[in-house]
mmCIF file of C-alpha atoms in Angstrom:
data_model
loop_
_atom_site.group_PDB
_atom_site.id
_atom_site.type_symbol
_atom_site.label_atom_id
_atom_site.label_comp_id
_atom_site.label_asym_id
_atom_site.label_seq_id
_atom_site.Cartn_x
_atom_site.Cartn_y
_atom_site.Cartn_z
ATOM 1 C CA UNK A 374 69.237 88.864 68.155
ATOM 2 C CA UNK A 375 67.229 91.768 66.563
ATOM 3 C CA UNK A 376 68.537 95.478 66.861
ATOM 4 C CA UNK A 377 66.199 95.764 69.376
ATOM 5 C CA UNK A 378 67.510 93.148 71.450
ATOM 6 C CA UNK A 379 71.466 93.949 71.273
ATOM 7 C CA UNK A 380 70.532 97.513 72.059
ATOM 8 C CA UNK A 381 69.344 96.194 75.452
ATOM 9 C CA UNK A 382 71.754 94.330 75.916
ATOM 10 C CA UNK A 383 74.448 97.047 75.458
ATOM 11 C CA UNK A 384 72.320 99.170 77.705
ATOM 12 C CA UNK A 385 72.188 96.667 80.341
ATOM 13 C CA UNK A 386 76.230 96.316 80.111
ATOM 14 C CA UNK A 387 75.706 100.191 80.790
ATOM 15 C CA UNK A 388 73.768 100.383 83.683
ATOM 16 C CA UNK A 389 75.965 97.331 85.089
ATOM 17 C CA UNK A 390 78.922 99.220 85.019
ATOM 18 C CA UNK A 391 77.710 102.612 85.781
ATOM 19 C CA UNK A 392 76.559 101.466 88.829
ATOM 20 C CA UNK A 393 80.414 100.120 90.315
ATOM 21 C CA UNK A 394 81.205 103.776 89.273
ATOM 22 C CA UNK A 395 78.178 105.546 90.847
ATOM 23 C CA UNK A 396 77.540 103.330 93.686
ATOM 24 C CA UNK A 397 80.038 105.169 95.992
ATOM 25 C CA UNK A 398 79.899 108.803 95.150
ATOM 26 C CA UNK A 399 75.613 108.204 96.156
ATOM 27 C CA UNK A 400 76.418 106.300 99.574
ATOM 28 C CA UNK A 401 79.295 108.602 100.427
ATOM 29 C CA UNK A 402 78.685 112.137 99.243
ATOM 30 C CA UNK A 403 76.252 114.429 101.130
ATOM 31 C CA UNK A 404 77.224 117.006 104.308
ATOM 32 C CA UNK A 405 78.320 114.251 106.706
ATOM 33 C CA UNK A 406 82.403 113.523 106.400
ATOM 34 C CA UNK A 407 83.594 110.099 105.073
ATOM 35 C CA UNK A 408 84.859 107.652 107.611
ATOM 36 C CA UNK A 409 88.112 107.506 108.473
ATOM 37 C CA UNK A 410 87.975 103.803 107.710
ATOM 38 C CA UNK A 411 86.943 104.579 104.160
ATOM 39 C CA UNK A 412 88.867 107.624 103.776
ATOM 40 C CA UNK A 413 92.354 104.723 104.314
ATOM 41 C CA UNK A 414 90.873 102.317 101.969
ATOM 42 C CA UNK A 415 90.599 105.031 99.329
ATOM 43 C CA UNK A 416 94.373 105.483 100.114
ATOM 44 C CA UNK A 417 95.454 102.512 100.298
ATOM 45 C CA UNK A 418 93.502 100.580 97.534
ATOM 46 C CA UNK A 419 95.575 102.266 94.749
ATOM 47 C CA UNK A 420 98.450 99.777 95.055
ATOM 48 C CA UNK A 421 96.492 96.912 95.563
ATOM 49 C CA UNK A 422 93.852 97.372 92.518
ATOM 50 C CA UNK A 423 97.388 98.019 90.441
ATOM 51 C CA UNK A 424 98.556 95.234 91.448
ATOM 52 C CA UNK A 425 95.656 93.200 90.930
ATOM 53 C CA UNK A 426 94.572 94.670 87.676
ATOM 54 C CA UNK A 427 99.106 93.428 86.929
ATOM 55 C CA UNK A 428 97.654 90.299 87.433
ATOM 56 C CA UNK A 429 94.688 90.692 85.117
ATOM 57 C CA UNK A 430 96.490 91.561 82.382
ATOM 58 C CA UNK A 431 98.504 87.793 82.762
ATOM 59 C CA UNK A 432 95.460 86.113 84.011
ATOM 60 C CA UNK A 433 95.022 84.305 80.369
ATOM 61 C CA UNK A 434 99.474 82.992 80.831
ATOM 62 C CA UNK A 435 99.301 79.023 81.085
ATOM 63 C CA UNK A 436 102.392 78.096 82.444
ATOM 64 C CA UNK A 437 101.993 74.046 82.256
ATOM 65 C CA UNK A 438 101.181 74.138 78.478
ATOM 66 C CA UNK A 439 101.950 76.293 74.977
ATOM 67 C CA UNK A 440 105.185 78.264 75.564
ATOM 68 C CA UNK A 441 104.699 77.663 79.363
ATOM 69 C CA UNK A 442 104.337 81.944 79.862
ATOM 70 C CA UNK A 443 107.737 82.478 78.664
ATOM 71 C CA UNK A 444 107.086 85.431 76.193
ATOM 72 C CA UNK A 445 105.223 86.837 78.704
ATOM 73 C CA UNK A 446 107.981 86.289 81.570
ATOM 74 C CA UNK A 447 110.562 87.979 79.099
ATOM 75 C CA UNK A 448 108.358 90.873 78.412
ATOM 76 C CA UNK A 449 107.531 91.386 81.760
ATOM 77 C CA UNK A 450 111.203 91.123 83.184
ATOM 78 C CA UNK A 451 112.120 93.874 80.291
ATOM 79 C CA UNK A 452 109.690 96.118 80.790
ATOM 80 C CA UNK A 453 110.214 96.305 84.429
ATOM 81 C CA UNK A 454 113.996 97.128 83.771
ATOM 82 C CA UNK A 455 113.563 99.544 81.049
ATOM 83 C CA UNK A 456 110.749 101.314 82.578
ATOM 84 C CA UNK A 457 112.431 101.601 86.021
ATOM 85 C CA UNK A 458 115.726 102.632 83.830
ATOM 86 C CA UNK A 459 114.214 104.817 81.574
ATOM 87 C CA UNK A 460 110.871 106.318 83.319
ATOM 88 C CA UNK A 461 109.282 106.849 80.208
ATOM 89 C CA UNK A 462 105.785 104.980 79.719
ATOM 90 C CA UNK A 463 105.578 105.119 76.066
ATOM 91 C CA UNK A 464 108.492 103.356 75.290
ATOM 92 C CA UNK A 465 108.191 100.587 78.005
ATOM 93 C CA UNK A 466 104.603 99.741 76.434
ATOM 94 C CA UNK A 467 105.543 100.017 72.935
ATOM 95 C CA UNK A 468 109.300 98.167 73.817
ATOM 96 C CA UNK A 469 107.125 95.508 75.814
ATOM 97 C CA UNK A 470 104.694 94.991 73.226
ATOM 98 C CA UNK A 471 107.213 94.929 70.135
ATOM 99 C CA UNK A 472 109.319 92.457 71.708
ATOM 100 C CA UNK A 473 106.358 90.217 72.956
ATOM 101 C CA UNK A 474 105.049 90.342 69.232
ATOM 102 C CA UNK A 475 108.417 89.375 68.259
ATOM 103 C CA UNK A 476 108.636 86.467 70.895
ATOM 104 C CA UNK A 477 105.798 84.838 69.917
ATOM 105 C CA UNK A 478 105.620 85.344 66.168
ATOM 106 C CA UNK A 479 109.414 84.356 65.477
ATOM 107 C CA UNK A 480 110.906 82.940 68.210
ATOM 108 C CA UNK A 481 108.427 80.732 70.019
ATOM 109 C CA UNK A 482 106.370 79.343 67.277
ATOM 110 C CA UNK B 322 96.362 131.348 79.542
ATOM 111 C CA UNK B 323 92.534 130.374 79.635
ATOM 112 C CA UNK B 324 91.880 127.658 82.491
ATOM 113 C CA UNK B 325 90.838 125.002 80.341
ATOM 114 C CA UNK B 326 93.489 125.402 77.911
ATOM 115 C CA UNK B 327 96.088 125.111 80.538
ATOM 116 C CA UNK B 328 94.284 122.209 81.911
ATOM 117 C CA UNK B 329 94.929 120.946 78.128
ATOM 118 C CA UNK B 330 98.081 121.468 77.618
ATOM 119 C CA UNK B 331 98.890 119.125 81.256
ATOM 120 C CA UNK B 332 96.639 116.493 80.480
ATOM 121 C CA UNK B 333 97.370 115.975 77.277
ATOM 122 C CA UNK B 334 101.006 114.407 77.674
ATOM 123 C CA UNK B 335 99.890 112.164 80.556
ATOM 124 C CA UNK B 336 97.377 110.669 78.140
ATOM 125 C CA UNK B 337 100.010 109.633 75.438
ATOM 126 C CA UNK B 338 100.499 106.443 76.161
ATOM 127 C CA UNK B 339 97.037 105.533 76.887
ATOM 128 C CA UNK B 340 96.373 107.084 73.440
ATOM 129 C CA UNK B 341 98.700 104.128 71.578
ATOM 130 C CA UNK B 342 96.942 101.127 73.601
ATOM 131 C CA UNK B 343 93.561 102.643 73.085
ATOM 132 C CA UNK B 344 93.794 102.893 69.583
ATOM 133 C CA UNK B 345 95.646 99.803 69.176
ATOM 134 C CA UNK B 346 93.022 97.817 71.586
ATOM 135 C CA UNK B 347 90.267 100.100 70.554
ATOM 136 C CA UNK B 348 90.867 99.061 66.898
ATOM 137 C CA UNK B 349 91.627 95.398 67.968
ATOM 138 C CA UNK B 350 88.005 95.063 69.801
ATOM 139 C CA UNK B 351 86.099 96.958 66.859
ATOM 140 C CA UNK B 352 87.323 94.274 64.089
ATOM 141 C CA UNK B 353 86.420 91.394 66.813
ATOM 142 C CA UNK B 354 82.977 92.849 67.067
ATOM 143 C CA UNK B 355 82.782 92.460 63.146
ATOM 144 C CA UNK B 356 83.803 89.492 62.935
ATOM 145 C CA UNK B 357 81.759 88.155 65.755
ATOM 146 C CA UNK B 358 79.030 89.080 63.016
ATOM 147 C CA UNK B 359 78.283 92.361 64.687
ATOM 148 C CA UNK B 360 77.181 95.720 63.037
ATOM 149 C CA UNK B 361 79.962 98.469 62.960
ATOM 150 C CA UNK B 362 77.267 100.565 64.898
ATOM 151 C CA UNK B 363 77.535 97.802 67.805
ATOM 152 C CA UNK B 364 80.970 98.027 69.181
ATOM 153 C CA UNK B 365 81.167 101.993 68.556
ATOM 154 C CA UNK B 366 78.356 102.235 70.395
ATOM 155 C CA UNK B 367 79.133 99.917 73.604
ATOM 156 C CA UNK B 368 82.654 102.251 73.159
ATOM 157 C CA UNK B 369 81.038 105.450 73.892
ATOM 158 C CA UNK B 370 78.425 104.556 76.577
ATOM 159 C CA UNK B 371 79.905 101.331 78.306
ATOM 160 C CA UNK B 372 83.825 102.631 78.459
ATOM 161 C CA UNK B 373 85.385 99.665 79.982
ATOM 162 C CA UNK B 374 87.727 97.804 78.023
ATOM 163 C CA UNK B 375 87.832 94.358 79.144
ATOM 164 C CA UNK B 376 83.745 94.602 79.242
ATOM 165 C CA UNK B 377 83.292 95.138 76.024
ATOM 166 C CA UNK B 378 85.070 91.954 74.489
ATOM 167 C CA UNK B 379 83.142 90.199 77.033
ATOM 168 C CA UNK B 380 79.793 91.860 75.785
ATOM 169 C CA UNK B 381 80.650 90.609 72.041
ATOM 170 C CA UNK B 382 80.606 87.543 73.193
ATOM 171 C CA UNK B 383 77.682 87.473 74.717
ATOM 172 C CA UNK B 384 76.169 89.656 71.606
ATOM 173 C CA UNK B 385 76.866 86.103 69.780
ATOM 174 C CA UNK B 386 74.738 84.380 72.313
ATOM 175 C CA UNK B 387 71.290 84.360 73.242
ATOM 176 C CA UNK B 388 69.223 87.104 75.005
ATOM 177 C CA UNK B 389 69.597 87.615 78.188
ATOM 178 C CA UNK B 390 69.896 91.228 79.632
ATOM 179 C CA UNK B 391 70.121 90.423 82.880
ATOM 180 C CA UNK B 392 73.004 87.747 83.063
ATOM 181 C CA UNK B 393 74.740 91.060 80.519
ATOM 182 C CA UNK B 394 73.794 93.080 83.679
ATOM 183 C CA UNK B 395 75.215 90.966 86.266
ATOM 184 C CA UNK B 396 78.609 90.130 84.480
ATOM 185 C CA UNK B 397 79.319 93.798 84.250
ATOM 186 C CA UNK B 398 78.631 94.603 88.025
ATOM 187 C CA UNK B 399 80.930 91.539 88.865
ATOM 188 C CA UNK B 400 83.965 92.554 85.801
ATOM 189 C CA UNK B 401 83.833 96.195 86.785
ATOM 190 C CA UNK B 402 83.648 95.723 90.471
ATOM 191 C CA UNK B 403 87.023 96.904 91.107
ATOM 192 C CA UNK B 404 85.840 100.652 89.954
ATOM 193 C CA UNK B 405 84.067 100.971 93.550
ATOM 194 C CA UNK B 406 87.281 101.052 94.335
ATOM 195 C CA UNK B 407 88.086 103.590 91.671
ATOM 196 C CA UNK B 408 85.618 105.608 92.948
ATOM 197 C CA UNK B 409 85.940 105.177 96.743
ATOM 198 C CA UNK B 410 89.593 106.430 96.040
ATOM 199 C CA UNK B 411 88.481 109.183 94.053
ATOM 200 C CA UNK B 412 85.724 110.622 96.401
ATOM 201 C CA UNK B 413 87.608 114.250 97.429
ATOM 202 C CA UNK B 414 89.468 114.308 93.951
ATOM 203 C CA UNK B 415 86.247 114.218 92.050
ATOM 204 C CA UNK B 416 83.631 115.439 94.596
ATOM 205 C CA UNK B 417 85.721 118.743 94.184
ATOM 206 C CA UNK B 418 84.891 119.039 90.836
ATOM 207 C CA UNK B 419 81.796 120.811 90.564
ATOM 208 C CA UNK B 420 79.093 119.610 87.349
ATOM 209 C CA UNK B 421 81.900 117.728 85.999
ATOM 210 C CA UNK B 422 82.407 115.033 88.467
ATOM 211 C CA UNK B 423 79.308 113.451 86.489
ATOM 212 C CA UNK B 424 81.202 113.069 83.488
ATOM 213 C CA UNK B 425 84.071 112.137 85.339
ATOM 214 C CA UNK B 426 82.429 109.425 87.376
ATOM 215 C CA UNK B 427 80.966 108.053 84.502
ATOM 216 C CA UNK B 428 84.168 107.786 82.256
ATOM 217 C CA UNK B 429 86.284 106.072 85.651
ATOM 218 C CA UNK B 430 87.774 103.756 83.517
ATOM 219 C CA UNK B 431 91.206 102.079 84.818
ATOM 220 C CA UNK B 432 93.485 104.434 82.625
ATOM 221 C CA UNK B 433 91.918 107.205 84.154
ATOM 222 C CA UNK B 434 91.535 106.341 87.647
ATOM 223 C CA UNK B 435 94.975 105.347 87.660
ATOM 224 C CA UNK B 436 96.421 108.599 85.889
ATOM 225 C CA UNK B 437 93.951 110.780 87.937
ATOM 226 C CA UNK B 438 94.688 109.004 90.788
ATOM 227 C CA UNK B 439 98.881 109.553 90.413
ATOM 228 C CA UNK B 440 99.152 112.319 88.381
ATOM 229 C CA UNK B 441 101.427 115.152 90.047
ATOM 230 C CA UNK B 442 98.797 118.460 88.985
ATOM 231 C CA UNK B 443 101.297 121.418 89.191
ATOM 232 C CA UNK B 444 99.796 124.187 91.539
ATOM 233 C CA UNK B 445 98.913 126.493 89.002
ATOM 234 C CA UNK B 446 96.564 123.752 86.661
ATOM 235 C CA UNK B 447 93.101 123.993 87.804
ATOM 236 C CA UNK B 448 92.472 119.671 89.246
ATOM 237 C CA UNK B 449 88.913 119.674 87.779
ATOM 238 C CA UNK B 450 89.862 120.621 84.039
ATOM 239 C CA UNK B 451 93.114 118.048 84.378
ATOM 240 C CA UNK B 452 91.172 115.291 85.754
ATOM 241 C CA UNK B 453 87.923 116.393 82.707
ATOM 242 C CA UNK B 454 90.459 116.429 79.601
ATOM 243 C CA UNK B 455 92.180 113.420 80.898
ATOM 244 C CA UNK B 456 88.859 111.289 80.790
ATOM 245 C CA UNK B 457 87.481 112.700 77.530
ATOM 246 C CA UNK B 458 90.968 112.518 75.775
ATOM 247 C CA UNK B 459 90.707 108.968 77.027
ATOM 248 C CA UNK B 460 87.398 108.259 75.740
ATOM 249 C CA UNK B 461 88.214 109.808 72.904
ATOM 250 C CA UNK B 462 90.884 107.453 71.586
ATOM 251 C CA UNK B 463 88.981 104.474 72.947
ATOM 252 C CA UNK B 464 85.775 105.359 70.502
ATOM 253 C CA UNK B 465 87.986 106.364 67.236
ATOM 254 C CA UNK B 466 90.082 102.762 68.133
ATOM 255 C CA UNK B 467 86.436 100.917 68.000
ATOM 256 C CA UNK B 468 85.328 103.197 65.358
ATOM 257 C CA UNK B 469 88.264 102.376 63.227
ATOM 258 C CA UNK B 470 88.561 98.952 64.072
ATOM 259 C CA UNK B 471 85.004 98.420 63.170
ATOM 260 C CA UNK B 472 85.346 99.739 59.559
ATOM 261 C CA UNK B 473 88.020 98.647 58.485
ATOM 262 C CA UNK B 474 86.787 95.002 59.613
ATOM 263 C CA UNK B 475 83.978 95.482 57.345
ATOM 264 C CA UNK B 476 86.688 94.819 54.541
ATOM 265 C CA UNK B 477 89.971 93.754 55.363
ATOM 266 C CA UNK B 478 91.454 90.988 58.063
ATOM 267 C CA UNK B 479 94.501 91.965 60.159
ATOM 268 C CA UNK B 480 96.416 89.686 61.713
ATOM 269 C CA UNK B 481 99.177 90.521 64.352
ATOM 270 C CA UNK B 482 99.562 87.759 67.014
ATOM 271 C CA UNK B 483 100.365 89.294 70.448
ATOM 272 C CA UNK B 484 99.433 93.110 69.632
ATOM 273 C CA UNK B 485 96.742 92.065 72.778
ATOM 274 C CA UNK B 486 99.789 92.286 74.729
ATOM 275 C CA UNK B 487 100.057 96.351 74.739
ATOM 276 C CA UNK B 488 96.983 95.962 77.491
ATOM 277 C CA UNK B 489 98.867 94.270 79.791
ATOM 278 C CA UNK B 490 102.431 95.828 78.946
ATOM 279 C CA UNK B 491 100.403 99.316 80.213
ATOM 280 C CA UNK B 492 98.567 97.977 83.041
ATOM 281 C CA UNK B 493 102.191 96.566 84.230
ATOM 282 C CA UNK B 494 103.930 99.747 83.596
ATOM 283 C CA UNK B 495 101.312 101.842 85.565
ATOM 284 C CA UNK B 496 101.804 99.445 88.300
ATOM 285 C CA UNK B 497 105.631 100.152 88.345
ATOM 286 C CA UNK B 498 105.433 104.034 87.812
ATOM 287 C CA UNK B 499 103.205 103.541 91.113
ATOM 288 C CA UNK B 500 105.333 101.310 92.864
ATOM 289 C CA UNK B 501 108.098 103.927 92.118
ATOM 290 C CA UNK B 502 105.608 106.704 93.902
ATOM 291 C CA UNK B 503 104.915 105.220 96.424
ATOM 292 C CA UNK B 504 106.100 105.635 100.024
ATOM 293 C CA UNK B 505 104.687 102.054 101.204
ATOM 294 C CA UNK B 506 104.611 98.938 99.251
ATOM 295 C CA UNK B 507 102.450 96.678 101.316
ATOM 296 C CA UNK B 508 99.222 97.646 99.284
ATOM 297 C CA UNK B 509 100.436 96.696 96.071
ATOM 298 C CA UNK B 510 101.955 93.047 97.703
ATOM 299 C CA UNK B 511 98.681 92.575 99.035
ATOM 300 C CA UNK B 512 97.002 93.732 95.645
ATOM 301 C CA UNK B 513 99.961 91.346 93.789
ATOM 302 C CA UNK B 514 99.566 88.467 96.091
ATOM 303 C CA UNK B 515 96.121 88.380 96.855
ATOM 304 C CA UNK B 516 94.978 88.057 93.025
ATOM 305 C CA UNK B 517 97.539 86.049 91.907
ATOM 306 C CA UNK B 518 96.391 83.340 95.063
ATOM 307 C CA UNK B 519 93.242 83.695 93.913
ATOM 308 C CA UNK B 520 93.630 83.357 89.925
ATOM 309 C CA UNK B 521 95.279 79.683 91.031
ATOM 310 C CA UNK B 522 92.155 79.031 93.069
ATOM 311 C CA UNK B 523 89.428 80.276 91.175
ATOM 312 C CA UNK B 524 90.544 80.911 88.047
ATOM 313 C CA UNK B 525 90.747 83.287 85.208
ATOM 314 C CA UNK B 526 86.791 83.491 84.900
ATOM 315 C CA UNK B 527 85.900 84.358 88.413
ATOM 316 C CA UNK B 528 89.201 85.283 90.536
ATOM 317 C CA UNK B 529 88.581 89.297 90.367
ATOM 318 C CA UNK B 530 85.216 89.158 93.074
ATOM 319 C CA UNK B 531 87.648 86.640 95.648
ATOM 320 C CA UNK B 532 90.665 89.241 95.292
ATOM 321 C CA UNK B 533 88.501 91.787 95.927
ATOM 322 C CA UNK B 534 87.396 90.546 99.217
ATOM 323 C CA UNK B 535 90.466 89.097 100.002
ATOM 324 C CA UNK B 536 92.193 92.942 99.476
ATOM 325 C CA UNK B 537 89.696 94.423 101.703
ATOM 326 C CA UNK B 538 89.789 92.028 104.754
ATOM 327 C CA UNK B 539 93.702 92.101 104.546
ATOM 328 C CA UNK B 540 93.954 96.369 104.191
ATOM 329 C CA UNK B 541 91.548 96.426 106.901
ATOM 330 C CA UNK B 542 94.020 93.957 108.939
ATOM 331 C CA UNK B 543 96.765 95.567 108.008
ATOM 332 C CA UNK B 544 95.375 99.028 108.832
ATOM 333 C CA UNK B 545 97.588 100.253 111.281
ATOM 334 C CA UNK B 546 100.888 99.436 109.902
ATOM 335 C CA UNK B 547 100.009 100.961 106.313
ATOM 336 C CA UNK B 548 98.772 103.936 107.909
ATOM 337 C CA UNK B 549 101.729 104.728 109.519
ATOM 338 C CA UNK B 550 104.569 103.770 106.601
ATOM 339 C CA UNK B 551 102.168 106.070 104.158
ATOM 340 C CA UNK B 552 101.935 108.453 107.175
ATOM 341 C CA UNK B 553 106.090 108.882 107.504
ATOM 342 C CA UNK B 554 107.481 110.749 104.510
ATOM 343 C CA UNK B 555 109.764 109.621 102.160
ATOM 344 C CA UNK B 556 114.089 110.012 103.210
#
């Protein structure tokens, strides 16, 4: 691809996402109030879109081949312990990530 | 204390630990643009006007591949999707916000939304500045990641197997911090349950559309008894 092209392409990556984050704050804002029905799925989508961006983050685990998603089981166990121990977001991530590096540079090679 | 300062001074700590897994991922994705054959200019670019993470190793990809704009187009609406729901949550938040909800709409990425979305703003912090310095401190660390990524994969190759990970380690912690919040947990089972069903049925490529529509037709089943354990308050 020339300059040209990739630059078009990134822009077109742009306007692709900028729209899912536009999209609503067009169709919703104005004078008129937000349904209630929308106004509860604003609420209540935080948990779910957590929990299914939680799943995102494993979505590439294959659990019938490789290290059958052990390193990632581990990790995810531990970090869920220390972080509901501890509270303290930096050091789950960094804890989590350290020992997954270690897990599957040392210990399931 | 000037408003914006104080704003700073908030956001700043609640942006920590998106600052490590930015850089880190930031730096990861800049030296994969490089050596996808990729200019340095490339990936800093996409970092600065794109802003979503798991995009932007998708666009490198597809930077390798032939020209096609549109097929670029449509993969973002469908990988981003979930940011309607970003933004549907953050309608009041944001709309609030005077001339800077349009920077803040257009940097919603997940680390945002969800810190915006949680964060506990002490009374006296003005919400607009928080919710401003938390994107832009966000952005921030996700362009100098890229930037440095990209440079230094002009010259040197850096291994580290499983570094990746820190994305989901912070996505997973966010989720617990939440679930620790929160006063009802039947949104994040459904969230949980609902995309893990559908990454066994449709796989990692194309499970995040069917969760989404799965989610919505089971919150809007499960309306009434959500509304009233997020309605009762916390013993």
């Amino acid at each position: 691809m020339t300059s040209f092209q990739i630059a078009l392409m990134i822009a077109a990556v742009a306007l692709g996402t900028m729209l899912t984050r536009f999209l609503p704050f067009f169709v919703f804002s104005g004078k008129k109030p937000v349904p209630k029905y929308v106004e509860y799925l604003g609420k209540a989508l935080t948990g779910a879109a957590l929990g299914l961006l939680v799943v995102y983050g494993f979505k590439n685990v294959n659990v019938l081949a490789g290290t059958h998603g052990l390193p990632e089981l581990i990790s995810l166990v531990i970090i869920v312990l220390l972080h509901v121990w501890k509270r303290n977001m930096l050091l789950s991530i960094a804890a989590g990530t350290g020992l997954y590096m270690l897990l599957v540079n040392f210990v399931f090679v | 204390m000037n408003v914006k300062l104080k704003a700073l001074k908030a956001a700043f700590p609640r942006t920590i630990p998106i600052m490590t897994g930015f850089l880190f991922l930031g730096a990861a994705y800049g030296i994969y643009a490089r050596t996808s054959g990729l200019s340095a200019a490339a990936p800093i670019l996409m970092a600065a006007v794109v802003f979503a993470g798991s995009m932007e190793f998708v666009a490198v990809d597809m930077l390798r591949g032939a020209f096609d704009p549109l097929n670029a187009f449509l993969m973002a609406i469908m990988v981003n999707a979930r940011h309607l729901f970003y933004g549907m949550a953050m309608l009041d938040k944001y709309g609030k916000s005077g001339k800077k909800r349009w920077y803040l709409i257009f940097g919603l990425c997940d680390e945002s939304f969800s810190i915006n979305c949680t964060a506990e703003i002490p009374e006296d912090v003005d919400r607009g500045w928080f919710y401003f310095w938390v994107t832009a401190l966000n952005q921030l660390y996700w362009v100098s990641g890229a930037a440095l990524g990209a440079l230094a994969g002009s010259f040197i190759h850096i291994e580290l197997p499983g570094l990746d990970f820190v994305m989901t380690a912070l996505l997973l912690v966010i989720f617990v911090e939440n679930w620790l919040k929160e006063r009802s947990h039947l949104s994040s089972i459904v969230g949980l349950a609902a995309a893990l069903v559908c990454l066994l049925i449709f796989g990692s490529d194309s499970f995040i559309i069917p969760s989404m529509a799965v989610i919505l037709i089971l919150l809007t089943m499960l309306r009434k008894p959500i509304e009233k354990a997020m309605g009762e308050t916390k013993s």
